[in-house]
Short mmCIF file of C-alpha atoms in Angstrom, two decimals:
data_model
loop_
_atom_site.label_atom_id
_atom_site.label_comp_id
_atom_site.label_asym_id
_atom_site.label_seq_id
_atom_site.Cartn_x
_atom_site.Cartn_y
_atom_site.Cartn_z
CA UNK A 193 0.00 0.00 0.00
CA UNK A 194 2.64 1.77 0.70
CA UNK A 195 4.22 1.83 -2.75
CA UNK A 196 0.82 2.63 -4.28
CA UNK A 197 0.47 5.40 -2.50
CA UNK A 198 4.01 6.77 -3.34
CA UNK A 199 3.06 6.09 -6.86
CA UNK A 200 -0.28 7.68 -6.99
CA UNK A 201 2.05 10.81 -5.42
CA UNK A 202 4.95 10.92 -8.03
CA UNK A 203 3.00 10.18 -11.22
CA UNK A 204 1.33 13.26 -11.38
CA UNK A 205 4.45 15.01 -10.58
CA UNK A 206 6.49 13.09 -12.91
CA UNK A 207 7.48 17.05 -14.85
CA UNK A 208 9.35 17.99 -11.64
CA UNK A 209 11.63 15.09 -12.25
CA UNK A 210 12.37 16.57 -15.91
CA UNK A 211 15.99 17.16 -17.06
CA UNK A 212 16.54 20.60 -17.11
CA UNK A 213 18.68 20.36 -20.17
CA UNK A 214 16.01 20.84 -23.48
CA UNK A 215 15.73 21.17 -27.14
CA UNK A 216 16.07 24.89 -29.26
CA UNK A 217 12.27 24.82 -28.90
CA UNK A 218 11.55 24.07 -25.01
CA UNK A 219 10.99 20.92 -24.64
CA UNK A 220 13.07 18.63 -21.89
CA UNK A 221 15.45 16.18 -23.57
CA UNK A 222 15.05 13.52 -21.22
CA UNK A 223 12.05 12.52 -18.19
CA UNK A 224 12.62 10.91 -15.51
CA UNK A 225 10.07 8.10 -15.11
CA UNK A 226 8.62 5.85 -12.32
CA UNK A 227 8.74 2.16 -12.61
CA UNK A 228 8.09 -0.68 -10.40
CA UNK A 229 9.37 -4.26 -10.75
CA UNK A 230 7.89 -7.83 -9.36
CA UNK A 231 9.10 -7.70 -6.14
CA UNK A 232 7.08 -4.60 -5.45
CA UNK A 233 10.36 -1.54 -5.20
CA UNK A 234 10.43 1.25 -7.12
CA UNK A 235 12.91 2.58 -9.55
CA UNK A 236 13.77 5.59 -11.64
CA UNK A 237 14.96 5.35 -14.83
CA UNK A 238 15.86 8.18 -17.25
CA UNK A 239 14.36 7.82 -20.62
CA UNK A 240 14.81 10.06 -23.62
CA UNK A 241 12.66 12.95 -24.57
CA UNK A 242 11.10 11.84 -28.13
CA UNK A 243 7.89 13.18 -28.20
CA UNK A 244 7.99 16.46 -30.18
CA UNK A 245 6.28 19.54 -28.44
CA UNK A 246 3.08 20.17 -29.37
CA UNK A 247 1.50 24.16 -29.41
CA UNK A 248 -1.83 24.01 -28.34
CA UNK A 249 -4.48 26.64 -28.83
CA UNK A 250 -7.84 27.38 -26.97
CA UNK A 251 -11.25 27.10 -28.08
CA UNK A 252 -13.95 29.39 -26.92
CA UNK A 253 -15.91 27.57 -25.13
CA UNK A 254 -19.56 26.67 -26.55
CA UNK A 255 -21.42 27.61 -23.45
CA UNK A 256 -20.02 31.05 -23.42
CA UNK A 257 -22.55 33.75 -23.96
CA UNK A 258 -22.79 35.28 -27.05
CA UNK A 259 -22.19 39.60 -26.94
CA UNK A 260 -25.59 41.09 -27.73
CA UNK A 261 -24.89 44.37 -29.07
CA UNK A 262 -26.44 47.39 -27.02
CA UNK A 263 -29.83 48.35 -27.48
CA UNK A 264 -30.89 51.05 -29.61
CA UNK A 265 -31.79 54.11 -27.54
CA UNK A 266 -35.83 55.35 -28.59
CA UNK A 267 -34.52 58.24 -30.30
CA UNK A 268 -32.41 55.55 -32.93
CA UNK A 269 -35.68 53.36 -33.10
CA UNK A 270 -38.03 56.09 -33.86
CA UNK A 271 -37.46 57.16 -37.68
CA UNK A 272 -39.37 59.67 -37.71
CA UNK A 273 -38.44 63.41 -38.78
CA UNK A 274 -38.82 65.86 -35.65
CA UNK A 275 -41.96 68.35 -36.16
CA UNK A 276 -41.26 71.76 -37.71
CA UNK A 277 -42.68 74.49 -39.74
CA UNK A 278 -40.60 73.46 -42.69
CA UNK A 279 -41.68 69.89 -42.53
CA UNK A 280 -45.36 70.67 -42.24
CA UNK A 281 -44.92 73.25 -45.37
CA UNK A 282 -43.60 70.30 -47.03
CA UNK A 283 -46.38 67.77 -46.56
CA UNK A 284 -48.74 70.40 -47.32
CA UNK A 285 -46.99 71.76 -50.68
CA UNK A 286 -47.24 67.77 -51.78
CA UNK A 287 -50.81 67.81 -51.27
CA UNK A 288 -50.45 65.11 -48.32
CA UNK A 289 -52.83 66.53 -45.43
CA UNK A 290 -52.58 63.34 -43.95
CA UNK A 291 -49.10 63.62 -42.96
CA UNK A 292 -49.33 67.55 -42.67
CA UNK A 293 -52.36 66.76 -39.76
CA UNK A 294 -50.07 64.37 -37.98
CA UNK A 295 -47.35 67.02 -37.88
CA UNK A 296 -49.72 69.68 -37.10
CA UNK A 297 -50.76 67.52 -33.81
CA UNK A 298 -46.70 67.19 -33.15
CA UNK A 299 -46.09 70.14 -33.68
CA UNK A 300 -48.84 71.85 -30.89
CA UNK A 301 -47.19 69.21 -28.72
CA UNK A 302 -43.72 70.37 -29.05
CA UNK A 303 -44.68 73.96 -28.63
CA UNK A 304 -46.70 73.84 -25.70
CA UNK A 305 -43.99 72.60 -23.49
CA UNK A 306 -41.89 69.51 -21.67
CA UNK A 307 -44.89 68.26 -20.00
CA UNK A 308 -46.74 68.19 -22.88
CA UNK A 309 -44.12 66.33 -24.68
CA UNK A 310 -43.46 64.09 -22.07
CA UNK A 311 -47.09 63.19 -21.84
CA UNK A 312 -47.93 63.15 -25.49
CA UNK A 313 -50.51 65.43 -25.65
CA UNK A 314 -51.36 68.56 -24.57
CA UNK A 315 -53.77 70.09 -21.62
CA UNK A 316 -56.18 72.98 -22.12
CA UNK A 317 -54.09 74.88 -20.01
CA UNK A 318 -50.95 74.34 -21.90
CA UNK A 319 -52.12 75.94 -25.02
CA UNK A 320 -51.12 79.40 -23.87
CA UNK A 321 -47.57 78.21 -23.72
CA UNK A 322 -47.77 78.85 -27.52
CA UNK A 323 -46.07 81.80 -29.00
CA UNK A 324 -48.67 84.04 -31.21
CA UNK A 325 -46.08 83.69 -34.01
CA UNK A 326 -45.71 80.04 -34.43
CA UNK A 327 -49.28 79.50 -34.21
CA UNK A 328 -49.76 82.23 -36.60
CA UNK A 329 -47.28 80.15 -38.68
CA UNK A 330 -49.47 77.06 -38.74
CA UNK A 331 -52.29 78.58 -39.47
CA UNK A 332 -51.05 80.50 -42.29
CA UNK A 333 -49.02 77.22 -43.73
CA UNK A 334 -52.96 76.04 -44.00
CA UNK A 335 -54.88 78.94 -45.94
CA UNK A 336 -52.20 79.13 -47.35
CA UNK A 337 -51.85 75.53 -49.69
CA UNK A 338 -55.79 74.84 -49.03
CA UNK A 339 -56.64 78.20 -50.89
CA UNK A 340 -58.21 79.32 -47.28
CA UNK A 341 -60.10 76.86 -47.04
CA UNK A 342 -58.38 74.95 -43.85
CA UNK A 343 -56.30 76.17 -40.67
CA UNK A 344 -57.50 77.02 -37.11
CA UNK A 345 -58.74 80.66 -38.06
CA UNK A 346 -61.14 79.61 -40.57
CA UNK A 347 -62.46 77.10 -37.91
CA UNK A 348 -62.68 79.79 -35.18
CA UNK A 349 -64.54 81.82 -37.82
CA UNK A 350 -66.76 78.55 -38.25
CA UNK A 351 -66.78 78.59 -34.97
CA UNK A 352 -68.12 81.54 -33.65
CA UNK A 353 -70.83 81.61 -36.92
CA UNK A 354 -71.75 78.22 -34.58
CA UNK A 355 -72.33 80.83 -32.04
CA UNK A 356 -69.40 78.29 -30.14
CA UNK A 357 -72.01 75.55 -30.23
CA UNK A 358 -69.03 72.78 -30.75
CA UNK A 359 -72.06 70.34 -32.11
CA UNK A 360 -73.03 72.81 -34.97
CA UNK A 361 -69.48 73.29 -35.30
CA UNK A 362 -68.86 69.61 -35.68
CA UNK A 363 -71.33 69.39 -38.26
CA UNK A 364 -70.40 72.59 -40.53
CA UNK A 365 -66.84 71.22 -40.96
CA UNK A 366 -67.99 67.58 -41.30
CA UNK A 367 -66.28 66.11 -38.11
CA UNK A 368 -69.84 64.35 -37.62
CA UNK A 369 -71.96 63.19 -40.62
CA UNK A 370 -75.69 62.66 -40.89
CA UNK A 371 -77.10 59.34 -40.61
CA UNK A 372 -79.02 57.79 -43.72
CA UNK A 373 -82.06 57.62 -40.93
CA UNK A 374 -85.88 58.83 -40.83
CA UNK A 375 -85.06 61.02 -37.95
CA UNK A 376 -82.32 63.80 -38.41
CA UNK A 377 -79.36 62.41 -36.57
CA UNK A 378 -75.74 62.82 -36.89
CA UNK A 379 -72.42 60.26 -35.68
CA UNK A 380 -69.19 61.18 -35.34
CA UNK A 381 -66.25 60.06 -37.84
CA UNK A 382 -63.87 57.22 -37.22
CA UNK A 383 -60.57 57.93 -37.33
CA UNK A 384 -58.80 58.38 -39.51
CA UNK A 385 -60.89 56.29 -42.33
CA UNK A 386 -63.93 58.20 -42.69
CA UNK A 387 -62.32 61.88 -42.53
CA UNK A 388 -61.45 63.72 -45.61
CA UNK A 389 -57.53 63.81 -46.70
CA UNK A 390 -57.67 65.65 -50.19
CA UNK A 391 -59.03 68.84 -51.49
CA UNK A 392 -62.17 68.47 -53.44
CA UNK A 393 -64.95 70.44 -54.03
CA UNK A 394 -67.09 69.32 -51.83
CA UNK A 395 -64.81 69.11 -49.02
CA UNK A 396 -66.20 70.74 -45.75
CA UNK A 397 -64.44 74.38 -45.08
CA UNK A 398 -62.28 74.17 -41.90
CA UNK A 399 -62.00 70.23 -42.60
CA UNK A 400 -58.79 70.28 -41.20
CA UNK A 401 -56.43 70.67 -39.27
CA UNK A 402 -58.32 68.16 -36.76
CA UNK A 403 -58.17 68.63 -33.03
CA UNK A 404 -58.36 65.86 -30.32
CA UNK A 405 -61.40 66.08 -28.56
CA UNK A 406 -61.75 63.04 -26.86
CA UNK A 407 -60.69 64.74 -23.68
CA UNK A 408 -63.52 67.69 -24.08
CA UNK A 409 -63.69 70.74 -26.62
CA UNK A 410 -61.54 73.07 -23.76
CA UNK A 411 -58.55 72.66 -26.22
CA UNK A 412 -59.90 73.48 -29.16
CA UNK A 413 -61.48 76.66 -27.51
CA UNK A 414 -58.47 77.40 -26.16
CA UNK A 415 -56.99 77.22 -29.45
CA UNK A 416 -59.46 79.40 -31.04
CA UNK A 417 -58.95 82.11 -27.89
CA UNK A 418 -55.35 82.29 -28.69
CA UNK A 419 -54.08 85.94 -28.79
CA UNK A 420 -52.88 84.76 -32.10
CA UNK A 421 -56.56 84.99 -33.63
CA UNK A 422 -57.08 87.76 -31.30
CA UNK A 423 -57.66 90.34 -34.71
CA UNK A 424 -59.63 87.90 -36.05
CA UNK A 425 -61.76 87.93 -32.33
CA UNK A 426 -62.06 91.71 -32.71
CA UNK A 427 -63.42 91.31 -36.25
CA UNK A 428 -66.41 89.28 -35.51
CA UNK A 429 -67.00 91.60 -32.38
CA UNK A 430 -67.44 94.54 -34.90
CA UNK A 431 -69.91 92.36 -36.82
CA UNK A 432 -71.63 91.45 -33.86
CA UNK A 433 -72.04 95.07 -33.22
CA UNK A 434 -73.43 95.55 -37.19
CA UNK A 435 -75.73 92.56 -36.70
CA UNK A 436 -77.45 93.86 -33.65
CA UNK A 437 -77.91 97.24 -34.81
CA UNK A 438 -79.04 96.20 -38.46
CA UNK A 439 -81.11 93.65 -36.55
CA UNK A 440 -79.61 90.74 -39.20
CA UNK A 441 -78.05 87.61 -38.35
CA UNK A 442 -74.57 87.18 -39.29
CA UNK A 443 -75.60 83.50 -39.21
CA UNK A 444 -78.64 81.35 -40.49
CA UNK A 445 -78.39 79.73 -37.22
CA UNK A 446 -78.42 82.71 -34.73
CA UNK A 447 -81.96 82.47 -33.05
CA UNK A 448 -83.19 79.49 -33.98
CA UNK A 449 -83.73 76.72 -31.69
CA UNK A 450 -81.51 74.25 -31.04
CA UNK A 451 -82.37 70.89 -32.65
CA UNK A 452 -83.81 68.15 -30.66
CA UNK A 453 -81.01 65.80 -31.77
CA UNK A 454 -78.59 68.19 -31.01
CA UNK A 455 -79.98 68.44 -27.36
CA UNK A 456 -80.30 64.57 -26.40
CA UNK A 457 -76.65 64.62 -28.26
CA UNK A 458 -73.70 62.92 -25.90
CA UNK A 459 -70.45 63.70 -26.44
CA UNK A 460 -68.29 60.62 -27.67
CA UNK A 461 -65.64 62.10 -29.59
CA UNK A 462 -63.11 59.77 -31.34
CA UNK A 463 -60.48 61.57 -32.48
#
């Protein structure tokens, strides 16, 4: 038992035993090697080095992870060009209201302040956070390449002919249309499908741009407020004035009754 144990000892450590004399390329040029005969002893004996040196390389191992290249941060991942006068005067030059809309809505985001932008839409409250000039700028991109026809001052116009009834309104731009029904009654449009995206005829006036109402009509009348339209406020004041001293209507509307469709009417906007 003894011996075994020696052995089991040595053999592993047979490369201490190694001649230090070597080859030009490293190797030893004779080992040293443990032997034991019948009778149980050990013995060394020195045998020649004729094994050549062999070089060795790694492999990686399978299991290793694979690198996953970083992320890309949401700025990278989202296309998209940033909203700006120049962009919106270049959807609406190419005839694509569509697009021009959808940078329209970015754009009141990104003007009315981090919040707003952080949240993705914009409060009431925020709207006065807009500069008169660049919301003069939309509007004017509008009339502009709709031949008046569309932009947020010939809504407010609309608007206040509506006497700021936001259900007339709705109708007399054609963000609700009238139901192939016996009785007079009106739905609102699904977005985007069912709204109007080219100039035509008989396109409603003030069509576009739209405004999200699904949170109330307190930003749009906000909008409409702004002191950018504020001339435009003073204007229909002065034909106020004419109206009620000419005793005409500046409006078919003014006066009348409001339809009974229009009061039992609940508020569901959808876009």
């Amino acid at each position: 038992m003894a011996n075994a144990s020696l052995q089991s000892f040595l053999l592993p450590q047979h490369h201490s035993f190694a001649s230090t004399g070597g080859s030009h390329d490293g190797s030893p040029s004779a080992l040293l090697k443990l032997s034991t005969n019948t009778g149980g002893s050990i013995s060394f004996r020195l045998h020649p080095n004729t094994s050549r040196s062999v070089t060795t390389t790694s492999t990686t191992n399978s299991s290793a992870p694979t690198p996953v290249a970083p992320a890309a941060s949401a700025a990278e991942e989202d296309s998209s060009p940033a909203p700006s006068l120049d962009l919106l005067g270049r959807h609406l030059v190419a005839g694509d209201y569509r697009q021009a809309d959808e940078t329209t809505r970015a754009l009141i985001i990104d003007l009315a302040g981090e919040s707003a932008r952080r949240r993705g839409y914009v409060f009431f409250s925020e709207v006065q956070f807009i500069s008169t000039e660049d919301l003069r700028a939309i509007d004017e991109l509008w009339k502009e390449h709709s031949n008046g026809k569309f932009g947020y001052s010939v809504q407010r116009r609309l608007w206040e002919k509506s006497q700021r009834d936001f259900t007339r309104f709705f109708i007399r731009v054609g963000w609700m249309k009238k139901l192939d029904t016996e009785v007079e009654q009106y739905n609102y449009r699904a977005f985007p499908d069912e709204f109007i995206w080219e100039m035509k005829d008989d396109t409603p006036e003030g069509h576009l741009p739209l405004t999200n109402a699904l949170r109330g009509t307190q930003l749009l009348g906000n909008i409409f407020t702004h002191p950018a339209f504020q001339e435009d406020n003073q204007e229909d004041e002065a034909a106020a004035e004419e109206s009620a001293t000419t005793g005409q209507s500046k409006d078919d509307n003014k006066g009348r009754e409001r339809p009974k469709f229009m009061k039992d009417f609940k508020p569901n906007y959808s876009f």
